CSV table of C-alpha atoms in Angstrom, one decimal:
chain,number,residue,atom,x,y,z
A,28,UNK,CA,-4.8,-6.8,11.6
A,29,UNK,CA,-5.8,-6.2,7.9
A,30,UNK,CA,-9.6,-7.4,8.3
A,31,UNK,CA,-9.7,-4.6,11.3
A,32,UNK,CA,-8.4,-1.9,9.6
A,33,UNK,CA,-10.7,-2.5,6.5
A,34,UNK,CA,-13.4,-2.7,9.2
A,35,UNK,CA,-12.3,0.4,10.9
A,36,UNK,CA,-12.3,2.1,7.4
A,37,UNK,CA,-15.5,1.0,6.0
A,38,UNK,CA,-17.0,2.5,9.6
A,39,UNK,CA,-15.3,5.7,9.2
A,40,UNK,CA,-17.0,5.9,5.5
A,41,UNK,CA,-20.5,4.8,7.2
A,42,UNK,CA,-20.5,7.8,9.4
A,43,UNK,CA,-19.6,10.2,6.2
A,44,UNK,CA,-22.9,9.0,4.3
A,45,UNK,CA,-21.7,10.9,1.3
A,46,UNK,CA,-17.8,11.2,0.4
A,47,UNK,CA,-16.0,13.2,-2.6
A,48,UNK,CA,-12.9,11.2,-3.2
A,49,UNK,CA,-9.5,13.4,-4.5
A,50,UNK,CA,-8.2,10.1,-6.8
A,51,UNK,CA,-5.3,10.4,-8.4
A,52,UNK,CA,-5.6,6.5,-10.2
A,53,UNK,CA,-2.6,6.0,-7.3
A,54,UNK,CA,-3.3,3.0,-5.2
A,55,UNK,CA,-3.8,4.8,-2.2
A,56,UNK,CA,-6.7,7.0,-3.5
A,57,UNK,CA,-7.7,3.8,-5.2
A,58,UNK,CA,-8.3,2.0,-2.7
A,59,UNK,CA,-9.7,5.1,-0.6
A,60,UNK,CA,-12.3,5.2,-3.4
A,61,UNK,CA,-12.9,1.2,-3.6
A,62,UNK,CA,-13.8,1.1,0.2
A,63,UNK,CA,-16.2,4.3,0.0
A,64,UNK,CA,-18.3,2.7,-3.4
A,65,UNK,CA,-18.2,-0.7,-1.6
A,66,UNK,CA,-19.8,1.4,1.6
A,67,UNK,CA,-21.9,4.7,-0.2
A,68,UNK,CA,-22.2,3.2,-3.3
A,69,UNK,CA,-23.4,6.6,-5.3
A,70,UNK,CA,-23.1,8.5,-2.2
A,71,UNK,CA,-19.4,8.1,-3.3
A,72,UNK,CA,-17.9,10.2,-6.3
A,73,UNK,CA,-14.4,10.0,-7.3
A,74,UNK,CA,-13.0,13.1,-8.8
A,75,UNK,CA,-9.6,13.3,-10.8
A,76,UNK,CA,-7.9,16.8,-11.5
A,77,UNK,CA,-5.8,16.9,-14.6
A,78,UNK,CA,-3.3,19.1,-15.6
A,79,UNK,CA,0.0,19.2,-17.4
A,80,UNK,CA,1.8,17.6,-14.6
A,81,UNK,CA,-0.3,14.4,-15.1
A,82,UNK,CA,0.7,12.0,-17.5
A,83,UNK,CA,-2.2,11.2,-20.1
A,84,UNK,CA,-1.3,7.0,-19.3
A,85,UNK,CA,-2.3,8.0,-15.6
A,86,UNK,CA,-5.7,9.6,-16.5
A,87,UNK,CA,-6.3,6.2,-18.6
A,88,UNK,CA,-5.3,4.2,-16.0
A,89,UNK,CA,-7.8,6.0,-13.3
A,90,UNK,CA,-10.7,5.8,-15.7
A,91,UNK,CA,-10.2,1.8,-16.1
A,92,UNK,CA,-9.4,1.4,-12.5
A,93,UNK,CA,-12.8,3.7,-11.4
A,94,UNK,CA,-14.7,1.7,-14.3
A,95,UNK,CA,-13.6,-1.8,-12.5
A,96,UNK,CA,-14.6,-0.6,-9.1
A,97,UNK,CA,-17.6,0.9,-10.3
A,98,UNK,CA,-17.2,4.3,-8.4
A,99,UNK,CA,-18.7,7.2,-10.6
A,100,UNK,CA,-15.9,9.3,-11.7
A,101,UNK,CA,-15.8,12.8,-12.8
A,102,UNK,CA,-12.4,15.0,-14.6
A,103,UNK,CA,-12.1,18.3,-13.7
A,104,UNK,CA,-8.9,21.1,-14.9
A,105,UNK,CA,-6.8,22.8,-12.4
A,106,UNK,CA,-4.7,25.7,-13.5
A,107,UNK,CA,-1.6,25.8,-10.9
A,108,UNK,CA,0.4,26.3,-13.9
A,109,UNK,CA,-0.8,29.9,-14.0
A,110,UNK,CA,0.1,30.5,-10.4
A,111,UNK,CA,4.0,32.0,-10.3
A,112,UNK,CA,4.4,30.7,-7.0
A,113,UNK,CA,4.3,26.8,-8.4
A,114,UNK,CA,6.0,27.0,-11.7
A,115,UNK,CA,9.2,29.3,-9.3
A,116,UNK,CA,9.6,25.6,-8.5
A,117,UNK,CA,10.0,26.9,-4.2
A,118,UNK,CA,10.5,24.1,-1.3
A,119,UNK,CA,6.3,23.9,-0.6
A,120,UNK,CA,5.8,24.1,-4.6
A,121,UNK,CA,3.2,21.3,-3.3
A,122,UNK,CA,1.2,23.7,-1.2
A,123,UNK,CA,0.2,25.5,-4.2
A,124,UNK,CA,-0.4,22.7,-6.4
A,125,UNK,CA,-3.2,21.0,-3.5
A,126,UNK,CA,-4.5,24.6,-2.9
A,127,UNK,CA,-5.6,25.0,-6.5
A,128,UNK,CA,-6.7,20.8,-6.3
A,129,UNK,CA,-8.9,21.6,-3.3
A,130,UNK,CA,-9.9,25.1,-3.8
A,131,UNK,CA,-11.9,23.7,-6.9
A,132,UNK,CA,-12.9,20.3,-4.9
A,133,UNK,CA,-14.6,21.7,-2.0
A,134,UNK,CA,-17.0,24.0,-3.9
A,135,UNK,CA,-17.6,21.2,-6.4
A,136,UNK,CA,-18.3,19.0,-3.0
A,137,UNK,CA,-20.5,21.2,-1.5
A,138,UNK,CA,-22.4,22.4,-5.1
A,139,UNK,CA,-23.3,18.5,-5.8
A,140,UNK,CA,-24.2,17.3,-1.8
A,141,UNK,CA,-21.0,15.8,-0.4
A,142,UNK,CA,-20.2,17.0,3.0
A,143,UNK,CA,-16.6,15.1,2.7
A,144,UNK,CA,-14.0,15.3,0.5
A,145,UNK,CA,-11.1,12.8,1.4
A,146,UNK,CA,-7.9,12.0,0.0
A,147,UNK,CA,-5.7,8.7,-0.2
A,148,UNK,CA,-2.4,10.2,2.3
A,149,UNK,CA,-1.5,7.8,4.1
A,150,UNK,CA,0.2,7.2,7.8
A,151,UNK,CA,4.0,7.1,6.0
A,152,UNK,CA,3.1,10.3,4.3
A,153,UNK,CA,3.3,12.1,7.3
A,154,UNK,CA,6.5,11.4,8.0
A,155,UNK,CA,7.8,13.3,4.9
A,156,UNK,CA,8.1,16.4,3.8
A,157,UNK,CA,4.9,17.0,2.1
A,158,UNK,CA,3.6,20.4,2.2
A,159,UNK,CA,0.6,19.8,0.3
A,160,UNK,CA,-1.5,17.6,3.1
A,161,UNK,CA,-1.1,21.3,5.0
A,162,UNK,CA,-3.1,22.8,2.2
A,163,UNK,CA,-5.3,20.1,1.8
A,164,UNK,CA,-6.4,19.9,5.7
A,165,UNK,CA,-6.6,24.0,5.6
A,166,UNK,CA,-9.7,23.2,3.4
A,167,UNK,CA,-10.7,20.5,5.3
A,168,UNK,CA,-10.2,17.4,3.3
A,169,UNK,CA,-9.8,13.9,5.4
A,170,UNK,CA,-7.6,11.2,5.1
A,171,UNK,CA,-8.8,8.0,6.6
A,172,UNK,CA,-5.7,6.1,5.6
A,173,UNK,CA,-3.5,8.6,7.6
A,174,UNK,CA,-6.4,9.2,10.3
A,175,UNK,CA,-6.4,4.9,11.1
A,176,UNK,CA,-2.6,5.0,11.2
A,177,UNK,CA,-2.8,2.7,7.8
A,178,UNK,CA,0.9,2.6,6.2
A,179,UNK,CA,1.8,2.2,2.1
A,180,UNK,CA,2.5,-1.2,2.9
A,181,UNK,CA,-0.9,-2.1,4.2
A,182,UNK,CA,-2.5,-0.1,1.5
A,183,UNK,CA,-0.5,-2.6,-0.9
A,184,UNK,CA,-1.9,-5.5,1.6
A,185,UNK,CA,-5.8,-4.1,1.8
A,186,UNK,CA,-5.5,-3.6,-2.2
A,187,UNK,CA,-4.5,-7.2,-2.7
A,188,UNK,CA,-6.9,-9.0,-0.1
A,189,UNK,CA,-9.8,-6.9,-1.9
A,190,UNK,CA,-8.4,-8.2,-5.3
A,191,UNK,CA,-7.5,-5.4,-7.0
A,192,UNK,CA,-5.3,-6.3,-9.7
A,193,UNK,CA,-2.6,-2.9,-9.4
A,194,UNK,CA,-2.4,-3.3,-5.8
A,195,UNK,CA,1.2,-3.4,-6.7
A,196,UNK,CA,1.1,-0.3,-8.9
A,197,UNK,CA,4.2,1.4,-8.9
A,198,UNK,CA,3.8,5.3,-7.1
A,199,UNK,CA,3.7,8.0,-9.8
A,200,UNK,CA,3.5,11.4,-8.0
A,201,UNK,CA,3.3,14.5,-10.1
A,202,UNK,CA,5.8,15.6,-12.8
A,203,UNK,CA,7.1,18.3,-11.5
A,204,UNK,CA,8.4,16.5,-8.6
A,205,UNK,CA,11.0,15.7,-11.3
A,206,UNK,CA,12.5,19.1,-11.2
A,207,UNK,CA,15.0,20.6,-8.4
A,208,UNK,CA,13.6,22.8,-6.5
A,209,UNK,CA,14.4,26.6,-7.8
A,210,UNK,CA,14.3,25.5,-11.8
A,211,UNK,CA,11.4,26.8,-13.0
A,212,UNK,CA,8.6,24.7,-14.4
A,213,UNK,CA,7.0,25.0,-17.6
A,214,UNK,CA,4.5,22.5,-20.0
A,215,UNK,CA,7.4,21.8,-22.4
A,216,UNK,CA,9.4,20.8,-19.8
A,217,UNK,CA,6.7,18.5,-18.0
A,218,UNK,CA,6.2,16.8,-21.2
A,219,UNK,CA,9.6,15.9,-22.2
A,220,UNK,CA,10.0,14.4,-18.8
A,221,UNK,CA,7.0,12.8,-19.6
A,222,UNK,CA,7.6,10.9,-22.6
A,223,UNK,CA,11.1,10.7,-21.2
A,224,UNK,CA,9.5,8.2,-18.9
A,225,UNK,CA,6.8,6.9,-21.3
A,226,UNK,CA,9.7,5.3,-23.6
A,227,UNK,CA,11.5,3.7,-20.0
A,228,UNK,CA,8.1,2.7,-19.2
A,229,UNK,CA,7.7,1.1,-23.0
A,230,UNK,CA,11.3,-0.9,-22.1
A,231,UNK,CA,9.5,-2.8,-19.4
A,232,UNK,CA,10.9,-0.3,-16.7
A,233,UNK,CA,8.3,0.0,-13.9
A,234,UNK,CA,9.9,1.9,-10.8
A,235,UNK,CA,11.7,4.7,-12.4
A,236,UNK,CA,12.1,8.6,-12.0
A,237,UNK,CA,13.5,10.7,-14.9
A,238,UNK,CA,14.7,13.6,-13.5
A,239,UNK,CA,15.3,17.2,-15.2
A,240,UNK,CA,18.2,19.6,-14.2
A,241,UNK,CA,18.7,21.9,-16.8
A,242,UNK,CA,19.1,20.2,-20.5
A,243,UNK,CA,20.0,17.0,-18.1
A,244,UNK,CA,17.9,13.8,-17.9
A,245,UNK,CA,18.8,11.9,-15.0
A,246,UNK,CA,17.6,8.3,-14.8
A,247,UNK,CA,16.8,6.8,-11.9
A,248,UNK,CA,16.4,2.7,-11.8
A,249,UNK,CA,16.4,0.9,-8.9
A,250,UNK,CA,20.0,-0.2,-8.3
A,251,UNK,CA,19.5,-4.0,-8.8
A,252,UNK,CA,18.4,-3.3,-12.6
A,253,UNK,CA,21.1,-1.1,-13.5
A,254,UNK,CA,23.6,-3.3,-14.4
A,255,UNK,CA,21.4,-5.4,-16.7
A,256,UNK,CA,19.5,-2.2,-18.1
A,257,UNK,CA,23.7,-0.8,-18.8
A,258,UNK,CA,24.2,-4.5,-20.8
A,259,UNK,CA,20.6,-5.1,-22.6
A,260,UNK,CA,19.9,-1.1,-23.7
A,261,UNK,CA,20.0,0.4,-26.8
A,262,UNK,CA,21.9,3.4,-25.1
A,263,UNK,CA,22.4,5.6,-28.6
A,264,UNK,CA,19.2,5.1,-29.9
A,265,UNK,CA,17.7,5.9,-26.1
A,266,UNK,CA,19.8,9.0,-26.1
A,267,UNK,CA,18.8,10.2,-29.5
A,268,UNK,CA,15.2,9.8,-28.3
A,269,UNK,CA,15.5,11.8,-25.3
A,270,UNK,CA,17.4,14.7,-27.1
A,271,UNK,CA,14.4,14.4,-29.5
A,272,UNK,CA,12.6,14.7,-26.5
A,273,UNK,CA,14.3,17.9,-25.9
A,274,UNK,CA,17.3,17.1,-23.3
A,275,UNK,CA,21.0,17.5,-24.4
A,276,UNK,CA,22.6,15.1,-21.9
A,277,UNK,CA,21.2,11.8,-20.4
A,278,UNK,CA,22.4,10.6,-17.4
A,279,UNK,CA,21.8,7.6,-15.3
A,280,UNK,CA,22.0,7.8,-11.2
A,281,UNK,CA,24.2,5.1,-10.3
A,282,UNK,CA,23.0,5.4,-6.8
A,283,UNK,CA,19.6,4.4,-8.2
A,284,UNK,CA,15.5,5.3,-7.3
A,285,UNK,CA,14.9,6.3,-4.4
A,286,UNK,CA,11.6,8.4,-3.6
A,287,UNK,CA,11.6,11.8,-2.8
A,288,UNK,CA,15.5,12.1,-3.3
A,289,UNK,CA,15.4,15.7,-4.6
A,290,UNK,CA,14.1,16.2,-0.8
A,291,UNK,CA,17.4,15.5,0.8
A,292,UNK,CA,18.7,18.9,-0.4
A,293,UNK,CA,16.2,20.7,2.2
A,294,UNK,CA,17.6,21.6,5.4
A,295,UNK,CA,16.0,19.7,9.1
A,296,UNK,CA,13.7,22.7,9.5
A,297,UNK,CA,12.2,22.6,6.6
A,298,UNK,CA,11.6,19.4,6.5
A,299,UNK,CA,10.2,19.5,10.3
């Protein structure tokens, strides 16, 4: 079943000839980009945004993983942080965030020859509330991993059978996915949650969110590690380096990680 959807997905990339690839450094839009180099070669371009919602570990990590595959890669800035209808923090604060991504992506695309642009969503993506894959089809970006029905696991599964050594990679989505909806966003607040999770991350800590309410950082762990992270932590020195950080309180979720929890606050019909 693997073999024939990497088949299926090499064809689809065939028929594009040339593809502009939205890549994050994720290992969806890794692998998205992997499969078009292995099939255009340069025909293929991968093309990270960065802004302050992107942690500067994340652009590193995109640049080695686009060096490995060999994919040319390009950086370009997006400004949703000057848009007042993303930094209000709203329900579809996602909209706004891939209309500014692909507003500057499809000009770039059609300016340098690419008749594509794709991204990495995949078939489990369109199960949740994501806003932003409604701005990113309104501008007529694909996604052949949602398109072939191809689910996160078998991204993880295609990743490893190609060898790619972060098939495994833990999902970092943007920063401000941290906030509750409603609290507005700002840079110093993106960058406290950011080397909030830089020092978890420095701790051995792989699949974690820090999450900001107010002057509150809330840690999330999965739930098996936080009894032993409770026992082995330096908790006063952690807590002195968050409120250096900038937070007041720190908290930890004894519920533990799970993605998109600030979602289950939004009523059916939105998330329909």
């Amino acid at each position: 079943m693997i073999k024939q959807k990497l088949e299926q997905l090499k064809t689809l990339f065939a028929e594009m000839d040339r593809a502009l690839i939205a890549y994050s450094g994720g290992v969806d839009s890794t692998l998205v980009a992997k499969i078009a180099y292995d099939v255009l070669g340069d025909r293929a371009l991968a093309v990270t945004a960065v802004s302050p919602s992107l942690l500067p570990e994340e652009l590193e990590d995109a640049q080695i993983q686009a060096a490995a595959i060999g994919i040319a890669h390009q950086v370009i800035q997006t400004h949703e942080m000057d848009n007042p209808n993303y930094t209000s923090n709203p329900v579809n604060r996602c909209y706004f965030c891939k209309s500014e991504l692909h507003d500057n992506l499809k000009p770039l695309a059609l300016q340098l020859g690419y008749p594509y642009v794709v991204d990495g969503v995949n078939a489990d993506d369109l199960g949740d509330y994501r806003p932003g894959i409604q701005a990113a089809k309104e501008r007529g970006a694909r996604s052949p991993l949602a398109e072939l029905g191809i689910t996160k696991a078998e991204v993880r599964q295609l990743s490893q059978h190609l060898g790619l050594s972060w098939w495994d990679k833990p999902a970092q989505p943007c920063l401000s996915s941290r906030f509750p909806y409603g609290e507005e966003i700002t840079v110093s607040k993106l960058q406290r949650v950011g080397r909030a999770e830089i020092y978890l991350r420095k701790l051995g800590l792989k699949n974690l969110r820090v999450r900001s309410e107010g002057d509150t950082a809330r840690i999330e762990l999965p739930s098996e590690q936080i009894k032993e992270f409770v026992l082995t932590t330096d908790l006063p020195t952690l807590v002195s380096a968050f409120q250096e950080f900038g937070f007041i309180y720190v908290t930890l979720d004894l519920e533990g990680y799970r993605s998109g929890k600030l979602n289950q606050v939004l009523p059916l019909a939105v998330k329909a």
